[in-house]
């Protein structure tokens, strides 16, 4: 059998299996799978280097479906590679199956969860960046993208950064099947509009017929010979290709076929061929960065040290002790003090410019390869990447995010260098045997709480002060003990809206208890404007003065009863 | 005085005033203002048509600073236009001043709050879209963009949509001053990289020296003669231009000058010229769409009608009765049923494709012109626009967002057509004089709550059921009455994580009350997978069975005490 014939047989098998998988629960996206089947048939036969028996092999290529809804195609490829059985393929989307509607990394060959569009490509940029600059291994990242998702700005952040970092180990395969969910895409089959944008952003772009095996083959061959820039293969394809009933027709997005058996016959029937996916060359182990003993920064108690300066110092120290630590920043490293890390470990620092979605996606991609990124920017800008963070949680991705400038004040040093802050814990900063009330704060409001406690002490009111630095999970035991010891009187204070924050976390601890303390919540209620920090804290009603006043009212009401 | 001399004088005045404003509280972004001063001097003298005495004039152009941190320049322009006094300019960033660090619409000439980068241009697209397709007036939208923010994907969503909708009434002025906050931008002074991207996205792009008045003048002249596509003026500028101490130097972003007096002297001293900004031509009133009587859709109680179908029906009906109603959708109108509106009112429907940031930004822009957009997509995808929604709140923007598919079930009809649902209200769906417990749900969990109440009734347990359809603000009165009437026993159930949702809203009502009910919160705790709706509700522990069981435990514990 010649190459073209083999590819054709495999392409048809992938289509048939996509249809069969979708038929199981009568759901899923078979037509979106069928458009890309030929592209993937050639890829897995000749270009993808992957050892399905050893997914942890650092030399494996990575295959990421940015159009995660084409999961039936991905699972059909796994079956064709011999990685899953026919039986398992036919559990698609059943409750409890690992073959979910969208790919999740519970499957050992899936790097990250995709499905929310516009995320797989920026994450692929992170994996490719790790391959080139951290692992320093020649593996490639192949990313299958849909045409609809090209409207997402996050895709263009990825195009920008992939070119800037000269990621010639990244190939994006654009499956231009013309039809989105509700009808034609913005550019339909105007391949040029995609290719021109890609070129303007610094990529090589190759336009092909995505059902012509020889064109596909040539495009991949050209992609792997391209140096200094990433490649986009812009492929004209037909949604539902191969089955007349659905081919290039509107109204068939995200639907199983009405007549799967007839469709399978039209495609030449069920095949169960298993092909040999090329194994990766053994190019060695990932690069290891030199390390030294951990020496954490030390400050004298009582010193004024900006929290973010301490962040930069600590991150640089962590980076010295742990070669896996990496920093990415959103063009504000002089504010977040990630620049201290950059100076100490320039090879492990990546400037993401003002592209927060790409910054988070790069972190997700780097952790795929076992690196531990710390992503930093101003706290409010992290919200630009909200949906990427949500999907990262589904991926169970391990990385750290640090949002600076969430409050309006800087930190005096309260804790000594040997204190530990386990997640889910809380710290009783001040207490006595006869406390009248508990004040719970965190960050800047902790400082205000301590000031309030000082003022109250002079009036003969003794306040226990708790640093609730972990809001989720919350330290129920410490709070319960405090409530009991202080007559069920608690004041919470947060530099945050009242919904979903520290106060509500405290309330939740006691929601269904037999004894439920009285909780006064101080939180930001109005829209803040410009002004000095102390003006803003006072205007928001969360400064020491307001805390003390809330305590006075609570304690005097208790005295009356 | 010739044109060039006049522009020069005005440019210097804008620089001097930017420096003076920043000197007041020793904060702000004077150097980012100085780079664009010449661009704005020519604009306000010859091209911006705006009646500062009548900001509500529908024929006014719109000037939006996407680089909102250049607010000292914007306020200096207001002073030069005679709109604010010198005294007011010198209140910049003082507590209580309307001249905040970033522009906010408390100023009558500011359309929207900007400052979080990458938002002003997509919002400008919305204003321009309203001008061209809704108002049908010839006003122009001028948008000043920074170079750093060009890394935000939201900017490229804007480029894509502006070209697609052929917005020749939109001019983006790109202030390429080479320096971001922490140092050089990705492309520094490579004007071509910006211009090529803009052209690939379908824009006209004009590259100029942003301090050459004649080049600036010619570029604007060309922009207003361009038809069928938006224009980007890509201007090479110098950050801090005109003051040697800071000109093109790193480390001067977001800082007042160290020696403002010397800088002002270097710029030729304080000027207080007031110029005549051209008034708009009186081109008529905004287009008014024909309306008819409001006829809301009706369903029989007990019918199965998907909530989203009801949304589409109701939106189309609203659109018939109110010509200001507009719909935008993220390429899922066949799922959100916004397509019903599209069929009824094609002129007021705008496809935003899969670009949620642009969808929300377009809504913000359209409401600037008094239209009332309804933006719809799947609920989870709305989170892509999180930061735009946050800024829209600061703008006090009035529009509606509808996220579909937030739960896993469809709705039976519970309410008759004449029921009202005021914001901040709640509905007691079932109650008797001797209720033992209150169950609070909303949406799909309300249906489960009703099923649980049926089951409990057979066991002799009487449950009050409340539809808490408004979580913020929350109907405290109804909840307090229910808590009192049902022995302080409440079960809350939500198709949501336990943090920041319905359960915590209920807890907050009673936080500092004398009597605090016992609240059992049922919420999603694990990571959901694929499966049938009833399997998912059961697995999450929020179905009728779990509700009934929680009630039984609460009631039997009460019986024991």
Coordinates of C-alpha atoms in Angstrom, one line a residue, chain A residues 93-96 99-102 115-119 148-154 156-157 160-161 163-164 179-187 193 196-197 200-202 329 331-336 339 342 349 351-357 378 380-381 383-388 390 393-394 396 471-472 488 497-501 504-505 507-514 516-521 526-532 535-536 539 554 557 561, chain B residues 93-96 99-102 115-119 148-154 156-157 160-161 163-164 179-187 193 196-197 200-202 329 331-336 339 342 349 351-357 378 380-381 383-388 390 393-394 396 471-472 488 497-501 504-505 507-514 516-521 526-532 535-536 539 554 557 561:
Chain A
X93 CA -19.0 10.6 27.4
X94 CA -20.5 7.9 29.7
X95 CA -20.6 8.8 33.4
X96 CA -17.3 7.7 34.9
X99 CA -13.0 9.7 27.7
X100 CA -14.9 12.9 28.6
X101 CA -16.6 15.3 26.3
X102 CA -13.5 17.4 26.3
X115 CA -12.5 22.8 25.3
X116 CA -12.9 26.4 26.3
X117 CA -11.7 27.8 22.9
X118 CA -8.5 29.9 22.4
X119 CA -6.5 28.2 25.1
X148 CA -13.8 29.7 15.1
X149 CA -11.4 30.1 18.0
X150 CA -9.1 32.4 15.8
X151 CA -11.5 35.2 16.9
X152 CA -10.3 34.9 20.5
X153 CA -7.7 37.5 21.4
X154 CA -5.8 34.9 23.4
X156 CA -3.1 36.4 18.9
X157 CA -1.3 36.8 22.2
X160 CA 2.8 37.3 19.1
X161 CA 4.8 35.4 21.8
X163 CA 7.2 34.5 17.1
X164 CA 9.0 36.7 19.6
X179 CA -18.5 26.5 9.9
X180 CA -18.7 27.4 13.5
X181 CA -21.4 26.4 15.9
X182 CA -24.2 28.6 14.6
X183 CA -23.1 29.0 11.0
X184 CA -20.3 30.4 8.9
X185 CA -17.1 31.8 10.6
X186 CA -16.0 35.4 10.0
X187 CA -13.6 34.5 7.3
X193 CA -6.9 36.1 5.8
X196 CA -1.6 37.0 6.2
X197 CA -2.3 37.6 9.9
X200 CA 2.3 39.7 9.9
X201 CA 2.8 38.3 13.4
X202 CA 6.1 36.7 12.3
X329 CA 5.7 38.4 34.5
X331 CA 5.7 43.6 32.0
X332 CA 5.6 44.9 35.5
X333 CA 8.6 43.2 37.0
X334 CA 9.8 46.4 38.5
X335 CA 6.6 46.6 40.5
X336 CA 6.1 43.0 41.4
X339 CA 13.0 41.6 38.5
X342 CA 15.3 37.9 36.6
X349 CA 12.8 34.4 33.5
X351 CA 8.8 38.4 29.9
X352 CA 5.2 38.0 28.8
X353 CA 4.5 41.7 28.2
X354 CA 1.0 42.9 28.9
X355 CA -0.6 39.7 27.8
X356 CA -2.0 38.1 31.0
X357 CA -3.8 35.3 29.2
X378 CA -0.9 43.4 39.5
X380 CA -6.5 43.1 39.2
X381 CA -4.9 42.2 35.8
X383 CA -8.5 38.6 36.2
X384 CA -7.9 39.0 32.5
X385 CA -6.9 35.3 32.6
X386 CA -9.9 34.2 34.6
X387 CA -11.0 31.5 32.2
X388 CA -7.5 30.2 31.7
X390 CA -10.6 28.0 35.6
X393 CA -7.9 24.0 37.7
X394 CA -9.6 21.3 35.6
X396 CA -5.0 20.1 37.9
X471 CA -9.4 31.8 53.0
X472 CA -9.8 28.5 51.1
X488 CA -19.2 34.3 70.3
X497 CA -16.2 43.4 48.5
X498 CA -18.3 41.6 51.1
X499 CA -19.3 38.8 48.8
X500 CA -17.3 35.6 48.6
X501 CA -14.4 36.8 50.8
X504 CA -18.2 34.8 54.4
X505 CA -15.5 32.2 54.8
X507 CA -19.6 32.6 58.5
X508 CA -19.4 29.3 56.6
X509 CA -17.4 27.7 59.4
X510 CA -20.3 28.1 61.8
X511 CA -23.3 27.8 59.3
X512 CA -24.8 24.6 60.7
X513 CA -23.1 24.6 64.1
X514 CA -25.2 24.4 67.3
X516 CA -23.2 30.3 66.0
X517 CA -21.2 33.4 66.8
X518 CA -22.4 36.9 66.0
X519 CA -20.2 38.2 63.2
X520 CA -19.8 41.8 62.1
X521 CA -18.4 42.0 58.6
X526 CA -18.6 51.7 47.7
X527 CA -16.6 52.3 44.6
X528 CA -13.1 53.5 45.6
X529 CA -11.5 56.5 43.9
X530 CA -8.0 58.1 44.0
X531 CA -6.4 59.2 47.2
X532 CA -3.8 58.5 49.8
X535 CA -7.9 58.2 53.2
X536 CA -9.0 55.2 51.2
X539 CA -13.5 55.9 53.3
X554 CA -20.6 44.5 69.7
X557 CA -24.6 45.3 73.1
X561 CA -28.0 41.6 77.6
Chain B
X93 CA -5.5 62.8 42.0
X94 CA -6.5 64.6 45.2
X95 CA -9.1 62.8 47.3
X96 CA -12.5 63.9 46.2
X99 CA -9.8 64.3 38.0
X100 CA -8.9 60.8 39.1
X101 CA -5.7 58.9 38.3
X102 CA -7.5 57.3 35.4
X115 CA -6.8 52.4 32.7
X116 CA -6.8 48.7 32.6
X117 CA -5.1 48.4 29.3
X118 CA -6.5 46.9 26.1
X119 CA -10.0 48.0 26.7
X148 CA 2.4 48.3 25.5
X149 CA -1.3 47.5 25.3
X150 CA -0.9 46.2 21.8
X151 CA 0.2 42.9 23.4
X152 CA -3.3 42.4 24.9
X153 CA -5.4 40.0 22.8
X154 CA -8.4 42.2 23.4
X156 CA -6.7 42.2 18.2
X157 CA -10.3 41.2 18.8
X160 CA -10.7 42.0 13.8
X161 CA -14.2 43.3 14.4
X163 CA -12.4 45.7 10.0
X164 CA -15.2 43.1 9.7
X179 CA 9.0 52.3 26.6
X180 CA 6.6 50.4 28.8
X181 CA 6.5 50.4 32.5
X182 CA 9.5 48.2 33.1
X183 CA 11.5 49.0 30.0
X184 CA 11.3 48.5 26.2
X185 CA 8.2 47.1 24.6
X186 CA 8.3 44.0 22.5
X187 CA 8.6 45.9 19.2
X193 CA 5.4 45.5 12.9
X196 CA 1.7 45.2 9.1
X197 CA -0.5 43.6 11.7
X200 CA -3.3 42.1 7.8
X201 CA -6.4 42.6 9.9
X202 CA -7.9 44.8 7.2
X329 CA -23.8 37.2 20.9
X331 CA -21.3 32.9 17.9
X332 CA -23.7 30.7 19.9
X333 CA -27.1 32.4 19.1
X334 CA -28.6 29.0 18.2
X335 CA -27.9 27.9 21.8
X336 CA -28.7 31.1 23.7
X339 CA -31.3 34.1 17.1
X342 CA -31.9 38.3 15.2
X349 CA -28.3 42.2 16.1
X351 CA -22.5 38.8 15.7
X352 CA -19.4 39.1 17.8
X353 CA -18.1 35.6 17.0
X354 CA -16.0 33.8 19.7
X355 CA -14.6 37.0 21.1
X356 CA -16.2 37.6 24.5
X357 CA -14.0 40.5 25.4
X378 CA -22.5 30.4 27.6
X380 CA -18.6 30.1 31.6
X381 CA -17.3 32.0 28.6
X383 CA -15.6 35.0 32.4
X384 CA -13.2 35.7 29.5
X385 CA -14.4 39.3 29.8
X386 CA -14.1 39.4 33.5
X387 CA -11.8 42.5 33.6
X388 CA -14.0 44.3 31.1
X390 CA -15.1 45.0 36.3
X393 CA -18.9 48.6 36.7
X394 CA -16.5 51.5 37.3
X396 CA -21.4 52.6 35.7
X471 CA -28.3 36.9 45.2
X472 CA -27.1 40.5 45.2
X488 CA -34.3 28.7 62.5
X497 CA -19.1 26.1 44.4
X498 CA -19.8 26.9 48.1
X499 CA -17.8 30.1 48.1
X500 CA -19.4 33.4 47.3
X501 CA -22.8 32.0 46.2
X504 CA -23.1 32.5 51.8
X505 CA -25.6 35.2 50.8
X507 CA -25.6 33.4 55.9
X508 CA -24.6 37.1 55.5
X509 CA -28.2 38.1 56.2
X510 CA -28.0 36.7 59.7
X511 CA -24.3 37.3 60.4
X512 CA -24.7 39.9 63.2
X513 CA -28.4 39.2 64.1
X514 CA -29.3 38.3 67.7
X516 CA -28.9 33.2 63.9
X517 CA -30.5 30.2 62.1
X518 CA -28.8 26.9 61.5
X519 CA -27.9 26.8 57.8
X520 CA -27.0 23.6 56.0
X521 CA -25.3 24.5 52.7
X526 CA -15.9 18.2 43.5
X527 CA -14.8 18.6 39.9
X528 CA -17.8 17.7 37.7
X529 CA -17.2 15.4 34.6
X530 CA -19.4 14.3 31.7
X531 CA -22.7 12.5 32.3
X532 CA -26.4 12.9 32.2
X535 CA -26.3 11.7 37.3
X536 CA -24.4 15.0 37.6
X539 CA -22.9 13.2 42.1
X554 CA -31.7 18.9 60.5
X557 CA -31.5 16.8 65.4
X561 CA -33.0 18.8 71.7

